[in-house]
PDB file of C-alpha atoms in Angstrom:
ATOM      1  CA  MET R   1       0.000   0.000   0.000  1.00 51.00           C
ATOM      2  CA  PRO R   2       1.481   3.416  -0.911  1.00 62.00           C
ATOM      3  CA  SER R   3       2.756   5.297   2.119  1.00 72.00           C
ATOM      4  CA  THR R   4       0.592   8.361   1.341  1.00 81.00           C
ATOM      5  CA  LEU R   5      -2.632   6.320   1.358  1.00 79.00           C
ATOM      6  CA  ARG R   6      -1.484   4.531   4.480  1.00 78.00           C
ATOM      7  CA  ASN R   7      -0.882   7.841   6.256  1.00 82.00           C
ATOM      8  CA  VAL R   8      -4.315   9.127   5.244  1.00 84.00           C
ATOM      9  CA  LEU R   9      -6.005   5.964   6.501  1.00 82.00           C
ATOM     10  CA  PHE R  10      -3.982   6.122   9.708  1.00 83.00           C
ATOM     11  CA  TRP R  11      -5.200   9.632  10.508  1.00 84.00           C
ATOM     12  CA  ILE R  12      -8.790   8.743   9.584  1.00 84.00           C
ATOM     13  CA  HIS R  13      -8.496   5.723  11.867  1.00 83.00           C
ATOM     14  CA  LEU R  14      -7.010   7.741  14.716  1.00 84.00           C
ATOM     15  CA  VAL R  15      -9.409  10.680  14.529  1.00 84.00           C
ATOM     16  CA  SER R  16     -12.459   8.404  14.225  1.00 82.00           C
ATOM     17  CA  GLY R  17     -11.383   6.499  17.307  1.00 84.00           C
ATOM     18  CA  LEU R  18     -10.798   9.645  19.350  1.00 85.00           C
ATOM     19  CA  ILE R  19     -14.099  11.281  18.374  1.00 83.00           C
ATOM     20  CA  VAL R  20     -16.497   8.352  18.663  1.00 87.00           C
ATOM     21  CA  GLY R  21     -14.683   6.314  21.310  1.00 87.00           C
ATOM     22  CA  LEU R  22     -16.684   7.723  24.217  1.00 89.00           C
ATOM     23  CA  VAL R  23     -20.076   7.357  22.511  1.00 92.00           C
ATOM     24  CA  VAL R  24     -19.340   3.837  21.301  1.00 90.00           C
ATOM     25  CA  GLY R  25     -18.077   2.923  24.766  1.00 91.00           C
ATOM     26  CA  VAL R  26     -21.364   4.054  26.291  1.00 93.00           C
ATOM     27  CA  MET R  27     -23.347   2.173  23.635  1.00 93.00           C
ATOM     28  CA  SER R  28     -21.275  -0.960  24.243  1.00 92.00           C
ATOM     29  CA  ILE R  29     -21.779  -0.956  28.004  1.00 94.00           C
ATOM     30  CA  THR R  30     -25.518  -0.306  27.733  1.00 96.00           C
ATOM     31  CA  GLY R  31     -25.803  -2.878  24.938  1.00 93.00           C
ATOM     32  CA  VAL R  32     -24.270  -5.564  27.156  1.00 94.00           C
ATOM     33  CA  ALA R  33     -26.746  -4.689  29.911  1.00 94.00           C
ATOM     34  CA  ILE R  34     -29.715  -4.825  27.529  1.00 95.00           C
ATOM     35  CA  ALA R  35     -28.565  -8.208  26.181  1.00 94.00           C
ATOM     36  CA  PHE R  36     -29.234  -9.796  29.579  1.00 95.00           C
ATOM     37  CA  GLU R  37     -32.388  -7.827  30.408  1.00 95.00           C
ATOM     38  CA  SER R  38     -34.932 -10.634  30.003  1.00 90.00           C
ATOM     39  CA  GLN R  39     -32.940 -13.115  32.083  1.00 93.00           C
ATOM     40  CA  ILE R  40     -32.301 -10.669  34.921  1.00 95.00           C
ATOM     41  CA  VAL R  41     -35.870  -9.330  35.013  1.00 93.00           C
ATOM     42  CA  ASP R  42     -37.340 -12.845  34.947  1.00 90.00           C
ATOM     43  CA  TRP R  43     -35.098 -13.836  37.857  1.00 93.00           C
ATOM     44  CA  ALA R  44     -35.886 -10.711  39.893  1.00 94.00           C
ATOM     45  CA  ASP R  45     -39.607 -10.957  39.075  1.00 92.00           C
ATOM     46  CA  ARG R  46     -40.004 -14.642  39.919  1.00 90.00           C
ATOM     47  CA  ASP R  47     -41.910 -14.081  43.179  1.00 91.00           C
ATOM     48  CA  ALA R  48     -44.399 -11.626  41.648  1.00 92.00           C
ATOM     49  CA  ARG R  49     -45.106 -14.072  38.826  1.00 91.00           C
ATOM     50  CA  LEU R  50     -45.842 -16.939  41.198  1.00 92.00           C
ATOM     51  CA  ALA R  51     -49.539 -17.789  41.475  1.00 92.00           C
ATOM     52  CA  THR R  52     -50.068 -19.933  44.548  1.00 87.00           C
ATOM     53  CA  PRO R  53     -52.117 -22.958  43.467  1.00 83.00           C
ATOM     54  CA  PRO R  54     -55.681 -22.906  44.901  1.00 82.00           C
ATOM     55  CA  PRO R  55     -57.439 -25.894  46.471  1.00 84.00           C
ATOM     56  CA  ALA R  56     -57.875 -28.837  44.148  1.00 83.00           C
ATOM     57  CA  GLY R  57     -60.902 -28.511  41.897  1.00 83.00           C
ATOM     58  CA  THR R  58     -60.875 -24.707  41.746  1.00 88.00           C
ATOM     59  CA  PRO R  59     -61.694 -23.744  38.143  1.00 91.00           C
ATOM     60  CA  ARG R  60     -59.355 -21.519  36.183  1.00 92.00           C
ATOM     61  CA  LEU R  61     -60.813 -18.178  35.140  1.00 95.00           C
ATOM     62  CA  SER R  62     -61.283 -17.508  31.448  1.00 96.00           C
ATOM     63  CA  LEU R  63     -59.075 -14.879  29.863  1.00 96.00           C
ATOM     64  CA  GLU R  64     -62.119 -12.660  29.299  1.00 96.00           C
ATOM     65  CA  GLU R  65     -62.842 -12.834  33.050  1.00 96.00           C
ATOM     66  CA  MET R  66     -59.234 -11.923  33.817  1.00 96.00           C
ATOM     67  CA  LEU R  67     -59.439  -8.903  31.497  1.00 96.00           C
ATOM     68  CA  ALA R  68     -62.629  -7.848  33.263  1.00 95.00           C
ATOM     69  CA  ARG R  69     -60.799  -8.031  36.605  1.00 96.00           C
ATOM     70  CA  VAL R  70     -58.020  -5.838  35.212  1.00 96.00           C
ATOM     71  CA  LYS R  71     -60.495  -3.207  33.973  1.00 95.00           C
ATOM     72  CA  ALA R  72     -62.236  -3.229  37.346  1.00 95.00           C
ATOM     73  CA  ALA R  73     -58.971  -2.915  39.288  1.00 95.00           C
ATOM     74  CA  ARG R  74     -57.436  -0.349  36.927  1.00 93.00           C
ATOM     75  CA  PRO R  75     -60.250   1.968  35.751  1.00 91.00           C
ATOM     76  CA  GLY R  76     -59.420   3.574  32.441  1.00 87.00           C
ATOM     77  CA  ALA R  77     -56.820   0.950  31.534  1.00 88.00           C
ATOM     78  CA  GLN R  78     -56.891  -0.246  27.926  1.00 90.00           C
ATOM     79  CA  PRO R  79     -55.535  -3.813  27.791  1.00 93.00           C
ATOM     80  CA  SER R  80     -53.539  -4.270  24.590  1.00 93.00           C
ATOM     81  CA  ALA R  81     -51.979  -7.712  25.003  1.00 95.00           C
ATOM     82  CA  VAL R  82     -52.309 -10.901  27.027  1.00 96.00           C
ATOM     83  CA  THR R  83     -49.360 -13.203  27.712  1.00 96.00           C
ATOM     84  CA  VAL R  84     -49.785 -16.754  29.001  1.00 96.00           C
ATOM     85  CA  TYR R  85     -46.994 -18.891  30.481  1.00 93.00           C
ATOM     86  CA  PRO R  86     -46.885 -22.707  30.486  1.00 92.00           C
ATOM     87  CA  GLU R  87     -46.288 -23.176  34.217  1.00 90.00           C
ATOM     88  CA  ALA R  88     -49.431 -24.087  36.161  1.00 86.00           C
ATOM     89  CA  ASP R  89     -48.424 -21.782  39.032  1.00 90.00           C
ATOM     90  CA  SER R  90     -47.671 -18.753  36.835  1.00 93.00           C
ATOM     91  CA  VAL R  91     -49.746 -15.589  36.513  1.00 96.00           C
ATOM     92  CA  VAL R  92     -51.127 -14.166  33.271  1.00 96.00           C
ATOM     93  CA  ALA R  93     -49.588 -10.854  32.142  1.00 96.00           C
ATOM     94  CA  VAL R  94     -51.823  -8.135  30.716  1.00 97.00           C
ATOM     95  CA  ALA R  95     -50.257  -5.125  28.996  1.00 95.00           C
ATOM     96  CA  ILE R  96     -52.100  -1.897  29.810  1.00 93.00           C
ATOM     97  CA  GLY R  97     -49.876   0.708  28.192  1.00 81.00           C
ATOM     98  CA  ARG R  98     -46.457   1.426  26.746  1.00 78.00           C
ATOM     99  CA  GLY R  99     -44.040  -0.626  28.828  1.00 76.00           C
ATOM    100  CA  SER R 100     -46.662  -1.142  31.542  1.00 88.00           C
ATOM    101  CA  ALA R 101     -48.391  -4.356  32.530  1.00 93.00           C
ATOM    102  CA  VAL R 102     -50.077  -6.093  35.447  1.00 96.00           C
ATOM    103  CA  TYR R 103     -50.257  -9.704  36.570  1.00 96.00           C
ATOM    104  CA  VAL R 104     -53.496 -11.614  37.110  1.00 97.00           C
ATOM    105  CA  HIS R 105     -53.851 -14.730  39.257  1.00 96.00           C
ATOM    106  CA  PRO R 106     -55.535 -17.219  36.896  1.00 95.00           C
ATOM    107  CA  PHE R 107     -57.658 -18.780  39.661  1.00 94.00           C
ATOM    108  CA  THR R 108     -58.453 -15.972  42.119  1.00 93.00           C
ATOM    109  CA  GLY R 109     -58.456 -13.046  39.685  1.00 94.00           C
ATOM    110  CA  GLU R 110     -56.126 -11.042  41.946  1.00 94.00           C
ATOM    111  CA  VAL R 111     -54.534  -8.164  40.017  1.00 96.00           C
ATOM    112  CA  ARG R 112     -51.032  -7.266  41.113  1.00 95.00           C
ATOM    113  CA  ASP R 113     -48.297  -4.959  39.898  1.00 93.00           C
ATOM    114  CA  GLN R 114     -45.194  -6.336  38.225  1.00 93.00           C
ATOM    115  CA  GLY R 115     -42.205  -6.897  40.449  1.00 91.00           C
ATOM    116  CA  ALA R 116     -38.557  -5.930  39.946  1.00 92.00           C
ATOM    117  CA  GLN R 117     -39.495  -2.295  39.410  1.00 92.00           C
ATOM    118  CA  GLY R 118     -35.941  -1.177  40.150  1.00 94.00           C
ATOM    119  CA  TRP R 119     -34.504  -3.469  37.515  1.00 95.00           C
ATOM    120  CA  ARG R 120     -37.175  -2.463  34.994  1.00 93.00           C
ATOM    121  CA  ALA R 121     -36.394   1.221  35.534  1.00 93.00           C
ATOM    122  CA  PHE R 122     -32.675   0.482  35.207  1.00 96.00           C
ATOM    123  CA  PHE R 123     -33.053  -1.314  31.879  1.00 95.00           C
ATOM    124  CA  SER R 124     -35.428   1.348  30.594  1.00 93.00           C
ATOM    125  CA  LYS R 125     -32.725   3.922  31.293  1.00 95.00           C
ATOM    126  CA  MET R 126     -30.109   1.697  29.633  1.00 96.00           C
ATOM    127  CA  GLU R 127     -32.247   1.519  26.492  1.00 93.00           C
ATOM    128  CA  ASP R 128     -32.716   5.294  26.462  1.00 94.00           C
ATOM    129  CA  VAL R 129     -28.966   5.824  26.771  1.00 94.00           C
ATOM    130  CA  HIS R 130     -28.207   3.173  24.150  1.00 94.00           C
ATOM    131  CA  ARG R 131     -30.635   4.538  21.557  1.00 91.00           C
ATOM    132  CA  TRP R 132     -30.381   8.313  21.982  1.00 90.00           C
ATOM    133  CA  LEU R 133     -27.946   8.972  24.865  1.00 93.00           C
ATOM    134  CA  ALA R 134     -30.868   9.573  27.242  1.00 91.00           C
ATOM    135  CA  ALA R 135     -31.733  12.827  25.477  1.00 91.00           C
ATOM    136  CA  PRO R 136     -35.112  14.175  26.658  1.00 88.00           C
ATOM    137  CA  GLY R 137     -38.192  14.728  24.505  1.00 84.00           C
ATOM    138  CA  GLU R 138     -37.507  16.621  21.302  1.00 86.00           C
ATOM    139  CA  GLN R 139     -33.750  16.204  21.746  1.00 91.00           C
ATOM    140  CA  ARG R 140     -34.016  12.464  21.139  1.00 91.00           C
ATOM    141  CA  ALA R 141     -33.597  13.002  17.390  1.00 90.00           C
ATOM    142  CA  VAL R 142     -30.249  14.671  18.072  1.00 93.00           C
ATOM    143  CA  GLY R 143     -29.148  11.865  20.384  1.00 92.00           C
ATOM    144  CA  LYS R 144     -30.206   9.240  17.851  1.00 91.00           C
ATOM    145  CA  ALA R 145     -28.275  11.057  15.121  1.00 92.00           C
ATOM    146  CA  VAL R 146     -25.149  11.097  17.296  1.00 93.00           C
ATOM    147  CA  THR R 147     -25.342   7.361  18.028  1.00 93.00           C
ATOM    148  CA  GLY R 148     -26.019   6.585  14.358  1.00 92.00           C
ATOM    149  CA  VAL R 149     -23.043   8.599  13.118  1.00 92.00           C
ATOM    150  CA  SER R 150     -20.819   7.162  15.842  1.00 92.00           C
ATOM    151  CA  ASN R 151     -21.809   3.658  14.812  1.00 91.00           C
ATOM    152  CA  LEU R 152     -20.923   4.390  11.172  1.00 90.00           C
ATOM    153  CA  ALA R 153     -17.630   5.947  12.239  1.00 89.00           C
ATOM    154  CA  PHE R 154     -16.829   2.828  14.232  1.00 89.00           C
ATOM    155  CA  LEU R 155     -17.512   0.717  11.151  1.00 89.00           C
ATOM    156  CA  LEU R 156     -15.064   2.955   9.286  1.00 87.00           C
ATOM    157  CA  LEU R 157     -12.641   2.441  12.175  1.00 87.00           C
ATOM    158  CA  GLY R 158     -12.773  -1.320  11.699  1.00 86.00           C
ATOM    159  CA  VAL R 159     -12.360  -1.194   7.909  1.00 86.00           C
ATOM    160  CA  THR R 160      -9.428   1.230   8.007  1.00 86.00           C
ATOM    161  CA  GLY R 161      -7.894  -0.820  10.805  1.00 85.00           C
ATOM    162  CA  LEU R 162      -7.917  -3.856   8.532  1.00 83.00           C
ATOM    163  CA  PHE R 163      -6.099  -1.893   5.816  1.00 81.00           C
ATOM    164  CA  LEU R 164      -3.527  -0.627   8.303  1.00 79.00           C
ATOM    165  CA  TRP R 165      -3.042  -4.139   9.644  1.00 78.00           C
ATOM    166  CA  TRP R 166      -2.651  -5.696   6.187  1.00 76.00           C
ATOM    167  CA  PRO R 167       0.945  -7.005   6.108  1.00 74.00           C
ATOM    168  CA  ARG R 168       3.319  -6.081   3.289  1.00 75.00           C
ATOM    169  CA  LYS R 169       4.563  -9.660   3.239  1.00 75.00           C
ATOM    170  CA  TRP R 170       2.457 -12.695   4.058  1.00 75.00           C
ATOM    171  CA  THR R 171       5.000 -14.597   6.117  1.00 75.00           C
ATOM    172  CA  LEU R 172       4.607 -16.122   9.562  1.00 74.00           C
ATOM    173  CA  ARG R 173       7.439 -13.961  10.859  1.00 74.00           C
ATOM    174  CA  SER R 174       5.808 -10.705   9.723  1.00 72.00           C
ATOM    175  CA  MET R 175       2.266 -11.636  10.696  1.00 75.00           C
ATOM    176  CA  ARG R 176       2.826 -13.213  14.091  1.00 76.00           C
ATOM    177  CA  PRO R 177       3.348  -9.892  15.956  1.00 72.00           C
ATOM    178  CA  THR R 178      -0.113  -8.736  14.872  1.00 75.00           C
ATOM    179  CA  LEU R 179      -1.877 -12.077  15.334  1.00 82.00           C
ATOM    180  CA  TRP R 180      -0.848 -12.981  18.872  1.00 86.00           C
ATOM    181  CA  PHE R 181       0.412 -11.364  22.057  1.00 88.00           C
ATOM    182  CA  ARG R 182       4.162 -10.975  22.530  1.00 85.00           C
ATOM    183  CA  ARG R 183       5.899 -11.265  25.875  1.00 86.00           C
ATOM    184  CA  GLY R 184       8.414  -8.845  27.239  1.00 86.00           C
ATOM    185  CA  LEU R 185       7.098  -5.751  25.478  1.00 87.00           C
ATOM    186  CA  LYS R 186       6.699  -2.475  27.332  1.00 88.00           C
ATOM    187  CA  GLY R 187       5.281   0.955  26.680  1.00 90.00           C
ATOM    188  CA  LYS R 188       4.104   1.805  23.185  1.00 87.00           C
ATOM    189  CA  ALA R 189       5.372  -1.448  21.710  1.00 86.00           C
ATOM    190  CA  ARG R 190       3.163  -3.416  24.114  1.00 89.00           C
ATOM    191  CA  ASP R 191       0.174  -1.137  23.497  1.00 87.00           C
ATOM    192  CA  PHE R 192       0.637  -1.443  19.727  1.00 84.00           C
ATOM    193  CA  ASN R 193       0.786  -5.241  19.963  1.00 86.00           C
ATOM    194  CA  TRP R 194      -2.323  -5.443  22.148  1.00 88.00           C
ATOM    195  CA  HIS R 195      -4.218  -3.027  19.904  1.00 86.00           C
ATOM    196  CA  ASN R 196      -3.447  -5.026  16.761  1.00 84.00           C
ATOM    197  CA  VAL R 197      -4.177  -8.446  18.247  1.00 88.00           C
ATOM    198  CA  ILE R 198      -7.424  -7.506  19.980  1.00 89.00           C
ATOM    199  CA  GLY R 199      -8.545  -5.437  16.986  1.00 87.00           C
ATOM    200  CA  PHE R 200      -7.841  -8.215  14.484  1.00 87.00           C
ATOM    201  CA  TRP R 201      -9.675 -10.975  16.342  1.00 90.00           C
ATOM    202  CA  SER R 202     -12.580  -8.677  17.281  1.00 90.00           C
ATOM    203  CA  LEU R 203     -13.005  -7.258  13.787  1.00 90.00           C
ATOM    204  CA  PRO R 204     -15.540  -9.810  12.391  1.00 91.00           C
ATOM    205  CA  VAL R 205     -17.869  -9.313  15.358  1.00 92.00           C
ATOM    206  CA  LEU R 206     -17.452  -5.525  15.334  1.00 90.00           C
ATOM    207  CA  VAL R 207     -18.224  -5.299  11.607  1.00 91.00           C
ATOM    208  CA  VAL R 208     -21.400  -7.362  12.028  1.00 92.00           C
ATOM    209  CA  LEU R 209     -22.539  -5.299  15.031  1.00 91.00           C
ATOM    210  CA  THR R 210     -21.863  -1.921  13.450  1.00 91.00           C
ATOM    211  CA  ALA R 211     -23.227  -2.871  10.020  1.00 92.00           C
ATOM    212  CA  SER R 212     -26.445  -4.244  11.525  1.00 91.00           C
ATOM    213  CA  GLY R 213     -26.643  -1.143  13.721  1.00 90.00           C
ATOM    214  CA  ALA R 214     -26.513   1.016  10.587  1.00 91.00           C
ATOM    215  CA  VAL R 215     -29.423  -0.965   9.131  1.00 91.00           C
ATOM    216  CA  ILE R 216     -31.434  -0.211  12.275  1.00 89.00           C
ATOM    217  CA  SER R 217     -30.494   3.484  12.300  1.00 89.00           C
ATOM    218  CA  TYR R 218     -30.810   4.428   8.636  1.00 90.00           C
ATOM    219  CA  LYS R 219     -33.523   3.689   6.106  1.00 89.00           C
ATOM    220  CA  TRP R 220     -31.062   3.854   3.211  1.00 91.00           C
ATOM    221  CA  ALA R 221     -29.034   1.057   4.829  1.00 91.00           C
ATOM    222  CA  SER R 222     -32.179  -0.994   5.361  1.00 89.00           C
ATOM    223  CA  ASN R 223     -33.226  -0.420   1.751  1.00 90.00           C
ATOM    224  CA  LEU R 224     -29.781  -1.527   0.609  1.00 91.00           C
ATOM    225  CA  VAL R 225     -30.231  -4.873   2.368  1.00 90.00           C
ATOM    226  CA  PHE R 226     -33.527  -5.458   0.553  1.00 89.00           C
ATOM    227  CA  THR R 227     -31.937  -4.483  -2.765  1.00 91.00           C
ATOM    228  CA  LEU R 228     -28.892  -6.733  -2.304  1.00 91.00           C
ATOM    229  CA  THR R 229     -31.106  -9.706  -1.417  1.00 90.00           C
ATOM    230  CA  GLY R 230     -33.380  -9.106  -4.407  1.00 90.00           C
ATOM    231  CA  SER R 231     -36.418  -8.309  -2.254  1.00 87.00           C
ATOM    232  CA  PRO R 232     -38.828  -5.427  -2.870  1.00 86.00           C
ATOM    233  CA  VAL R 233     -38.341  -2.491  -0.537  1.00 84.00           C
ATOM    234  CA  PRO R 234     -41.457  -2.136   1.651  1.00 78.00           C
ATOM    235  CA  ALA R 235     -43.207   1.219   1.758  1.00 72.00           C
ATOM    236  CA  ALA R 236     -43.025   1.254   5.561  1.00 65.00           C
ATOM    237  CA  GLN R 237     -40.445  -0.396   7.766  1.00 60.00           C
ATOM    238  CA  GLY R 238     -40.141  -1.175  11.452  1.00 60.00           C
ATOM    239  CA  PRO R 239     -41.565  -3.625  13.993  1.00 55.00           C
ATOM    240  CA  ASN R 240     -45.128  -2.448  13.358  1.00 54.00           C
ATOM    241  CA  ALA R 241     -44.905  -2.295   9.567  1.00 57.00           C
ATOM    242  CA  SER R 242     -45.688  -5.943   8.805  1.00 64.00           C
ATOM    243  CA  PRO R 243     -48.629  -6.375   6.437  1.00 66.00           C
ATOM    244  CA  PRO R 244     -51.799  -7.776   8.005  1.00 73.00           C
ATOM    245  CA  VAL R 245     -52.459 -11.479   7.601  1.00 80.00           C
ATOM    246  CA  PRO R 246     -55.465 -12.031   5.306  1.00 84.00           C
ATOM    247  CA  VAL R 247     -58.333 -13.803   7.078  1.00 84.00           C
ATOM    248  CA  PRO R 248     -61.386 -15.236   5.300  1.00 88.00           C
ATOM    249  CA  THR R 249     -64.504 -13.190   5.897  1.00 90.00           C
ATOM    250  CA  PRO R 250     -66.772 -15.075   8.327  1.00 90.00           C
ATOM    251  CA  ALA R 251     -70.422 -15.667   7.646  1.00 92.00           C
ATOM    252  CA  PRO R 252     -72.807 -12.965   8.910  1.00 92.00           C
ATOM    253  CA  GLY R 253     -73.650 -13.451  12.572  1.00 91.00           C
ATOM    254  CA  THR R 254     -70.608 -15.617  13.286  1.00 91.00           C
ATOM    255  CA  ALA R 255     -69.340 -15.002  16.822  1.00 90.00           C
ATOM    256  CA  PRO R 256     -65.580 -14.580  17.317  1.00 88.00           C
ATOM    257  CA  GLN R 257     -63.714 -17.347  19.096  1.00 91.00           C
ATOM    258  CA  SER R 258     -62.929 -16.769  22.760  1.00 93.00           C
ATOM    259  CA  LEU R 259     -59.372 -15.877  23.747  1.00 95.00           C
ATOM    260  CA  ASP R 260     -59.014 -19.249  25.466  1.00 95.00           C
ATOM    261  CA  ALA R 261     -59.924 -21.034  22.237  1.00 95.00           C
ATOM    262  CA  GLN R 262     -57.457 -18.922  20.255  1.00 94.00           C
ATOM    263  CA  PHE R 263     -54.672 -19.615  22.754  1.00 95.00           C
ATOM    264  CA  ALA R 264     -55.499 -23.317  22.679  1.00 94.00           C
ATOM    265  CA  VAL R 265     -54.960 -23.378  18.908  1.00 94.00           C
ATOM    266  CA  ALA R 266     -51.635 -21.552  19.276  1.00 93.00           C
ATOM    267  CA  MET R 267     -50.506 -23.946  22.029  1.00 93.00           C
ATOM    268  CA  LYS R 268     -51.352 -26.925  19.835  1.00 93.00           C
ATOM    269  CA  GLN R 269     -49.425 -25.575  16.851  1.00 92.00           C
ATOM    270  CA  ALA R 270     -46.346 -24.564  18.907  1.00 89.00           C
ATOM    271  CA  SER R 271     -45.308 -27.689  20.779  1.00 82.00           C
ATOM    272  CA  ALA R 272     -42.383 -26.167  22.717  1.00 87.00           C
ATOM    273  CA  TRP R 273     -43.387 -22.667  23.784  1.00 92.00           C
ATOM    274  CA  GLU R 274     -42.162 -20.458  26.615  1.00 90.00           C
ATOM    275  CA  ASN R 275     -44.933 -17.874  26.414  1.00 92.00           C
ATOM    276  CA  ILE R 276     -47.681 -16.917  23.995  1.00 94.00           C
ATOM    277  CA  THR R 277     -48.962 -13.371  23.533  1.00 94.00           C
TER     278      THR R 277
END
């Protein structure tokens, strides 16, 4: 590689790392926390989700009856989702707003708040920081733009790092210092060795993370994925942009199936399920 191009890439690499290092560090730490959110919340919430079994022979309430209990206990609540768990001693979760839900005892109809409120608040804050640096209200767009640009800059950091690492000669002697740790080094020589080794072996994961992050942050990146895979670009994108599933029109006067009947069909079709919503 010509020395001029190498110098340019070196300074791009260095400046990108200095500018986005703090933001990417924050995103990395919060991302690790979010990755274990479900496991930690489930563990911390285990007592609140426990529904003490009633005396033998006590009938289980229908899901419609449970929803009625929620509306009676939380006037004005608009249930938007019901989640059932396979354990016989587990409650039923009813979502009543954005990020808010209550638990219902399937036999007594007792409505209780979710547990682990401290952990839930913690992970909510982690998500806010991860997505838009915890910027409030109208400033979220700015925070999201900063995280998106930082993610792209980190992708550039990885690509330029690969070019800077690329050896002039492909020999074991020339490549070994950048492929594995060397003993006895001190100061900048040690730091350079550690930087190259850790960067090289982390590069595949970092490229996947940053490239997929760009797809989440930017519509043009998402459209590019559809184009490269030969799929039509949808008019709307996002978790709520899936087209509705066509359902045959029922005969006039046909009553809708109960929620219990609908859940029973889902349970039958999904043999190994952990929860159904």
